Amino acid sequence: MARWEPRAAERLQKAALELYLERGFEAVTASEIAARAGLARRTFFRYFADKREVLFAGSGQLAEALSDAVASADPALSPLNACLAAGESVGARLAEWSADAARRRQVIEASPELQERERSKMAQLTTAAVEGLARRGVDAERAQLVAEIAILIFHTAFARWIDGAGKVAFEDCYREATVELRAAVA
Amino acid sequence: MARWEPRAAERLQKAALELYLERGFEAVTASEIAARAGLARRTFFRYFADKREVLFAGSGQLAEALSDAVASADPALSPLNACLAAGESVGARLAEWSADAARRRQVIEASPELQERERSKMAQLTTAAVEGLARRGVDAERAQLVAEIAILIFHTAFARWIDGAGKVAFEDCYREATVELRAAVA
DNA sequence: CGAGTGATGGCACGGTGTGCCATTGCGATG
DNA sequence: CATCGCAATGGCACACCGTGCCATCACTCG
């Protein structure tokens, strides 16, 4: 099966996360990441469009999952509640999988450039939610607003869950954030 | 008063906006912007940290104004309402001033990189609102959530106002977005 | 007139991201 | 087995970015 050492992309991600942790994002070179992964600089840019993307692999699949979850949520739910339900289930799955979440977050928090990219990924999730809402027949303007609110909750909950260092369940963070939203708006 | 041609930064902004409109952000070089402004490339990077920043000058002052407006809003208002009131007044002042808003928005919408930067500027506004809320004694976690909601409204209203092409008042867009928020959450 | 000062220009450097082509290793086909 | 095809990889060159450093310019002040 494997012609060369397998899982090149995975190795690059691992190497990048390590180096970013050791020296900070800006002080790390694409060549260095590639070298640690046993690959050439040119190969790095085949797998990832730039130095930031290497930390956000798989976010496209997350967006797709969210879109589907929104579209297929209980038809009786309001647009916002459909998004919130979808966000909770998708986020819960994500929370199981990622043991690197805290280290990733640590790296991102130390770099404005990476924060910028993370916001783009959140925007991508918003777009996915909008798309899911469209499949429910929600009109575009309203969908945009609703999706933004839902992703705000999602992001808030995720951040708090990571800060909780495994002592709190993601779903609890999520519901707490939802309650706070409703209280703040009321 | 003026040693060289005055208002170098202003000239650079004008040249950049023109070129970005003509050829798109990515196809324009810092050297070209500087040349059109009658300056050297090196000078461009003295005024603006990178090619994106040239479109976002003055956003720092906006953030400061917002922070102050939040802090000095009617003490009887809830945190969210204080932010919303502050956002409306600051946004209204901004709406008067900027005739380039539509062209700027057109350029930004055509470039993912610029959208990324715009999100950073919105985040900066959020931080400013959080700071204003802190001066009101709102605790940090709640302030973050409330500020994000307020900036979401602000951004939505601004986008719709620009799309309205001068036919609608900013305040109307703002209030409409606020009503939709409350309806969506309820 | 000369010293001081702040804006500007020029230069060089390391890094980024990309197009292009050569090389490598493996499976499939005869 | 020979050889073709193919996809991953590597190497090279290039334009551009952003920055440190220093020289130059134009104006002010003593």
mmCIF file of N, CA, C and O in Angstrom, chain A residues 1-55:
data_model
loop_
_atom_site.group_PDB
_atom_site.id
_atom_site.type_symbol
_atom_site.label_atom_id
_atom_site.label_comp_id
_atom_site.label_asym_id
_atom_site.label_seq_id
_atom_site.Cartn_x
_atom_site.Cartn_y
_atom_site.Cartn_z
ATOM 1 N N MET A 1 0.814 -1.202 0.000
ATOM 2 C CA MET A 1 0.000 0.000 0.000
ATOM 3 C C MET A 1 0.862 1.272 0.000
ATOM 4 O O MET A 1 0.749 2.134 -0.857
ATOM 5 N N ALA A 2 1.707 1.314 1.006
ATOM 6 C CA ALA A 2 2.455 2.564 1.190
ATOM 7 C C ALA A 2 3.710 2.576 0.345
ATOM 8 O O ALA A 2 4.571 1.701 0.454
ATOM 9 N N ARG A 3 3.819 3.569 -0.526
ATOM 10 C CA ARG A 3 4.999 3.656 -1.369
ATOM 11 C C ARG A 3 6.132 4.303 -0.592
ATOM 12 O O ARG A 3 7.236 3.817 -0.559
ATOM 13 N N TRP A 4 5.817 5.409 0.029
ATOM 14 C CA TRP A 4 6.799 6.046 0.902
ATOM 15 C C TRP A 4 6.311 5.886 2.337
ATOM 16 O O TRP A 4 5.340 5.178 2.595
ATOM 17 N N GLU A 5 6.937 6.530 3.243
ATOM 18 C CA GLU A 5 6.416 6.525 4.619
ATOM 19 C C GLU A 5 4.973 7.019 4.594
ATOM 20 O O GLU A 5 4.690 8.057 4.001
ATOM 21 N N PRO A 6 4.084 6.323 5.230
ATOM 22 C CA PRO A 6 2.664 6.673 5.110
ATOM 23 C C PRO A 6 2.272 7.861 5.990
ATOM 24 O O PRO A 6 3.045 8.314 6.828
ATOM 25 N N ARG A 7 1.061 8.349 5.747
ATOM 26 C CA ARG A 7 0.464 9.409 6.556
ATOM 27 C C ARG A 7 1.290 10.680 6.590
ATOM 28 O O ARG A 7 1.554 11.252 7.657
ATOM 29 N N ALA A 8 1.709 11.118 5.433
ATOM 30 C CA ALA A 8 2.552 12.318 5.371
ATOM 31 C C ALA A 8 1.865 13.530 6.001
ATOM 32 O O ALA A 8 2.478 14.247 6.797
ATOM 33 N N ALA A 9 0.601 13.731 5.679
ATOM 34 C CA ALA A 9 -0.112 14.900 6.197
ATOM 35 C C ALA A 9 -0.161 14.860 7.720
ATOM 36 O O ALA A 9 0.084 15.871 8.395
ATOM 37 N N GLU A 10 -0.426 13.670 8.240
ATOM 38 C CA GLU A 10 -0.504 13.493 9.682
ATOM 39 C C GLU A 10 0.843 13.833 10.349
ATOM 40 O O GLU A 10 0.900 14.525 11.369
ATOM 41 N N ARG A 11 1.908 13.343 9.742
ATOM 42 C CA ARG A 11 3.242 13.624 10.284
ATOM 43 C C ARG A 11 3.532 15.112 10.261
ATOM 44 O O ARG A 11 4.121 15.659 11.210
ATOM 45 N N LEU A 12 3.109 15.764 9.192
ATOM 46 C CA LEU A 12 3.340 17.202 9.107
ATOM 47 C C LEU A 12 2.561 17.944 10.201
ATOM 48 O O LEU A 12 3.082 18.881 10.823
ATOM 49 N N GLN A 13 1.350 17.535 10.435
ATOM 50 C CA GLN A 13 0.556 18.182 11.483
ATOM 51 C C GLN A 13 1.225 18.016 12.845
ATOM 52 O O GLN A 13 1.310 18.966 13.632
ATOM 53 N N LYS A 14 1.670 16.799 13.103
ATOM 54 C CA LYS A 14 2.308 16.513 14.388
ATOM 55 C C LYS A 14 3.566 17.359 14.559
ATOM 56 O O LYS A 14 3.771 18.000 15.596
ATOM 57 N N ALA A 15 4.383 17.370 13.522
ATOM 58 C CA ALA A 15 5.628 18.134 13.578
ATOM 59 C C ALA A 15 5.347 19.622 13.776
ATOM 60 O O ALA A 15 6.004 20.297 14.573
ATOM 61 N N ALA A 16 4.351 20.124 13.069
ATOM 62 C CA ALA A 16 4.036 21.546 13.168
ATOM 63 C C ALA A 16 3.572 21.900 14.574
ATOM 64 O O ALA A 16 4.038 22.883 15.161
ATOM 65 N N LEU A 17 2.678 21.105 15.122
ATOM 66 C CA LEU A 17 2.173 21.396 16.463
ATOM 67 C C LEU A 17 3.312 21.399 17.476
ATOM 68 O O LEU A 17 3.414 22.306 18.316
ATOM 69 N N GLU A 18 4.195 20.426 17.370
ATOM 70 C CA GLU A 18 5.340 20.362 18.288
ATOM 71 C C GLU A 18 6.198 21.614 18.180
ATOM 72 O O GLU A 18 6.529 22.249 19.185
ATOM 73 N N LEU A 19 6.540 21.966 16.953
ATOM 74 C CA LEU A 19 7.432 23.105 16.759
ATOM 75 C C LEU A 19 6.763 24.411 17.182
ATOM 76 O O LEU A 19 7.405 25.281 17.785
ATOM 77 N N TYR A 20 5.504 24.565 16.869
ATOM 78 C CA TYR A 20 4.792 25.781 17.262
ATOM 79 C C TYR A 20 4.767 25.898 18.785
ATOM 80 O O TYR A 20 4.878 26.999 19.342
ATOM 81 N N LEU A 21 4.630 24.767 19.451
ATOM 82 C CA LEU A 21 4.628 24.787 20.914
ATOM 83 C C LEU A 21 6.009 25.159 21.453
ATOM 84 O O LEU A 21 6.143 25.908 22.413
ATOM 85 N N GLU A 22 7.030 24.606 20.808
ATOM 86 C CA GLU A 22 8.388 24.822 21.318
ATOM 87 C C GLU A 22 8.849 26.264 21.129
ATOM 88 O O GLU A 22 9.464 26.849 22.026
ATOM 89 N N ARG A 23 8.578 26.829 19.939
ATOM 90 C CA ARG A 23 9.205 28.105 19.622
ATOM 91 C C ARG A 23 8.229 29.200 19.222
ATOM 92 O O ARG A 23 8.641 30.336 19.006
ATOM 93 N N GLY A 24 6.957 28.884 19.119
ATOM 94 C CA GLY A 24 5.984 29.866 18.675
ATOM 95 C C GLY A 24 5.834 29.862 17.175
ATOM 96 O O GLY A 24 6.790 29.614 16.437
ATOM 97 N N PHE A 25 4.644 30.190 16.711
ATOM 98 C CA PHE A 25 4.305 30.077 15.299
ATOM 99 C C PHE A 25 5.255 30.841 14.393
ATOM 100 O O PHE A 25 5.752 30.318 13.395
ATOM 101 N N GLU A 26 5.521 32.086 14.721
ATOM 102 C CA GLU A 26 6.292 32.940 13.820
ATOM 103 C C GLU A 26 7.745 32.500 13.686
ATOM 104 O O GLU A 26 8.364 32.736 12.651
ATOM 105 N N ALA A 27 8.261 31.886 14.726
ATOM 106 C CA ALA A 27 9.677 31.520 14.718
ATOM 107 C C ALA A 27 9.922 30.189 14.018
ATOM 108 O O ALA A 27 11.059 29.726 13.948
ATOM 109 N N VAL A 28 8.876 29.565 13.531
ATOM 110 C CA VAL A 28 9.025 28.262 12.878
ATOM 111 C C VAL A 28 8.891 28.413 11.372
ATOM 112 O O VAL A 28 8.041 29.147 10.882
ATOM 113 N N THR A 29 9.740 27.703 10.676
ATOM 114 C CA THR A 29 9.811 27.766 9.220
ATOM 115 C C THR A 29 9.162 26.536 8.589
ATOM 116 O O THR A 29 9.216 25.433 9.154
ATOM 117 N N ALA A 30 8.570 26.729 7.442
ATOM 118 C CA ALA A 30 7.963 25.600 6.738
ATOM 119 C C ALA A 30 9.003 24.513 6.476
ATOM 120 O O ALA A 30 8.706 23.320 6.555
ATOM 121 N N SER A 31 10.214 24.918 6.181
ATOM 122 C CA SER A 31 11.282 23.945 5.949
ATOM 123 C C SER A 31 11.521 23.097 7.199
ATOM 124 O O SER A 31 11.735 21.882 7.098
ATOM 125 N N GLU A 32 11.473 23.737 8.348
ATOM 126 C CA GLU A 32 11.729 23.010 9.593
ATOM 127 C C GLU A 32 10.639 21.982 9.870
ATOM 128 O O GLU A 32 10.919 20.862 10.311
ATOM 129 N N ILE A 33 9.404 22.385 9.641
ATOM 130 C CA ILE A 33 8.303 21.443 9.834
ATOM 131 C C ILE A 33 8.483 20.240 8.922
ATOM 132 O O ILE A 33 8.411 19.085 9.357
ATOM 133 N N ALA A 34 8.754 20.529 7.661
ATOM 134 C CA ALA A 34 8.915 19.449 6.691
ATOM 135 C C ALA A 34 10.071 18.543 7.084
ATOM 136 O O ALA A 34 9.954 17.310 7.040
ATOM 137 N N ALA A 35 11.170 19.144 7.504
ATOM 138 C CA ALA A 35 12.343 18.353 7.886
ATOM 139 C C ALA A 35 12.015 17.410 9.032
ATOM 140 O O ALA A 35 12.356 16.225 8.991
ATOM 141 N N ARG A 36 11.305 17.932 10.041
ATOM 142 C CA ARG A 36 10.977 17.070 11.171
ATOM 143 C C ARG A 36 10.066 15.920 10.757
ATOM 144 O O ARG A 36 10.087 14.841 11.357
ATOM 145 N N ALA A 37 9.262 16.176 9.750
ATOM 146 C CA ALA A 37 8.362 15.122 9.255
ATOM 147 C C ALA A 37 9.060 14.230 8.225
ATOM 148 O O ALA A 37 8.440 13.317 7.680
ATOM 149 N N GLY A 38 10.313 14.528 7.942
ATOM 150 C CA GLY A 38 11.048 13.726 6.966
ATOM 151 C C GLY A 38 10.628 14.009 5.533
ATOM 152 O O GLY A 38 10.657 13.121 4.679
ATOM 153 N N LEU A 39 10.231 15.232 5.269
ATOM 154 C CA LEU A 39 9.773 15.591 3.930
ATOM 155 C C LEU A 39 10.428 16.901 3.497
ATOM 156 O O LEU A 39 11.135 17.541 4.273
ATOM 157 N N ALA A 40 10.194 17.279 2.258
ATOM 158 C CA ALA A 40 10.758 18.515 1.738
ATOM 159 C C ALA A 40 9.756 19.667 1.898
ATOM 160 O O ALA A 40 8.550 19.448 1.979
ATOM 161 N N ARG A 41 10.300 20.867 1.923
ATOM 162 C CA ARG A 41 9.462 22.048 2.048
ATOM 163 C C ARG A 41 8.342 22.058 1.002
ATOM 164 O O ARG A 41 7.183 22.346 1.295
ATOM 165 N N ARG A 42 8.719 21.726 -0.229
ATOM 166 C CA ARG A 42 7.741 21.739 -1.307
ATOM 167 C C ARG A 42 6.558 20.829 -1.016
ATOM 168 O O ARG A 42 5.417 21.113 -1.374
ATOM 169 N N THR A 43 6.834 19.715 -0.371
ATOM 170 C CA THR A 43 5.776 18.757 -0.062
ATOM 171 C C THR A 43 4.816 19.313 0.988
ATOM 172 O O THR A 43 3.617 19.082 0.924
ATOM 173 N N PHE A 44 5.377 20.053 1.934
ATOM 174 C CA PHE A 44 4.515 20.692 2.930
ATOM 175 C C PHE A 44 3.423 21.503 2.259
ATOM 176 O O PHE A 44 2.237 21.397 2.593
ATOM 177 N N PHE A 45 3.814 22.312 1.272
ATOM 178 C CA PHE A 45 2.841 23.197 0.631
ATOM 179 C C PHE A 45 1.935 22.448 -0.333
ATOM 180 O O PHE A 45 1.011 23.034 -0.888
ATOM 181 N N ARG A 46 2.204 21.173 -0.577
ATOM 182 C CA ARG A 46 1.247 20.384 -1.326
ATOM 183 C C ARG A 46 0.096 19.964 -0.433
ATOM 184 O O ARG A 46 -1.039 19.876 -0.868
ATOM 185 N N TYR A 47 0.395 19.706 0.824
ATOM 186 C CA TYR A 47 -0.642 19.242 1.728
ATOM 187 C C TYR A 47 -1.405 20.402 2.368
ATOM 188 O O TYR A 47 -2.589 20.283 2.660
ATOM 189 N N PHE A 48 -0.723 21.511 2.607
ATOM 190 C CA PHE A 48 -1.360 22.627 3.289
ATOM 191 C C PHE A 48 -1.061 23.922 2.542
ATOM 192 O O PHE A 48 0.085 24.187 2.182
ATOM 193 N N ALA A 49 -2.090 24.693 2.366
ATOM 194 C CA ALA A 49 -1.971 25.891 1.534
ATOM 195 C C ALA A 49 -1.006 26.898 2.146
ATOM 196 O O ALA A 49 -0.337 27.641 1.437
ATOM 197 N N ASP A 50 -0.927 26.938 3.459
ATOM 198 C CA ASP A 50 0.046 27.818 4.111
ATOM 199 C C ASP A 50 0.357 27.316 5.515
ATOM 200 O O ASP A 50 -0.196 26.317 5.960
ATOM 201 N N LYS A 51 1.241 28.013 6.188
ATOM 202 C CA LYS A 51 1.708 27.593 7.506
ATOM 203 C C LYS A 51 0.580 27.501 8.542
ATOM 204 O O LYS A 51 0.693 26.778 9.525
ATOM 205 N N ARG A 52 -0.488 28.260 8.330
ATOM 206 C CA ARG A 52 -1.580 28.254 9.303
ATOM 207 C C ARG A 52 -2.482 27.036 9.133
ATOM 208 O O ARG A 52 -2.911 26.421 10.101
ATOM 209 N N GLU A 53 -2.741 26.712 7.898
ATOM 210 C CA GLU A 53 -3.711 25.660 7.603
ATOM 211 C C GLU A 53 -3.371 24.330 8.265
ATOM 212 O O GLU A 53 -4.268 23.529 8.529
ATOM 213 N N VAL A 54 -2.110 24.095 8.505
ATOM 214 C CA VAL A 54 -1.702 22.803 9.041
ATOM 215 C C VAL A 54 -2.351 22.528 10.408
ATOM 216 O O VAL A 54 -2.494 21.387 10.818
ATOM 217 N N LEU A 55 -2.772 23.591 11.074
ATOM 218 C CA LEU A 55 -3.436 23.421 12.370
ATOM 219 C C LEU A 55 -4.944 23.259 12.248
ATOM 220 O O LEU A 55 -5.624 23.038 13.247
#
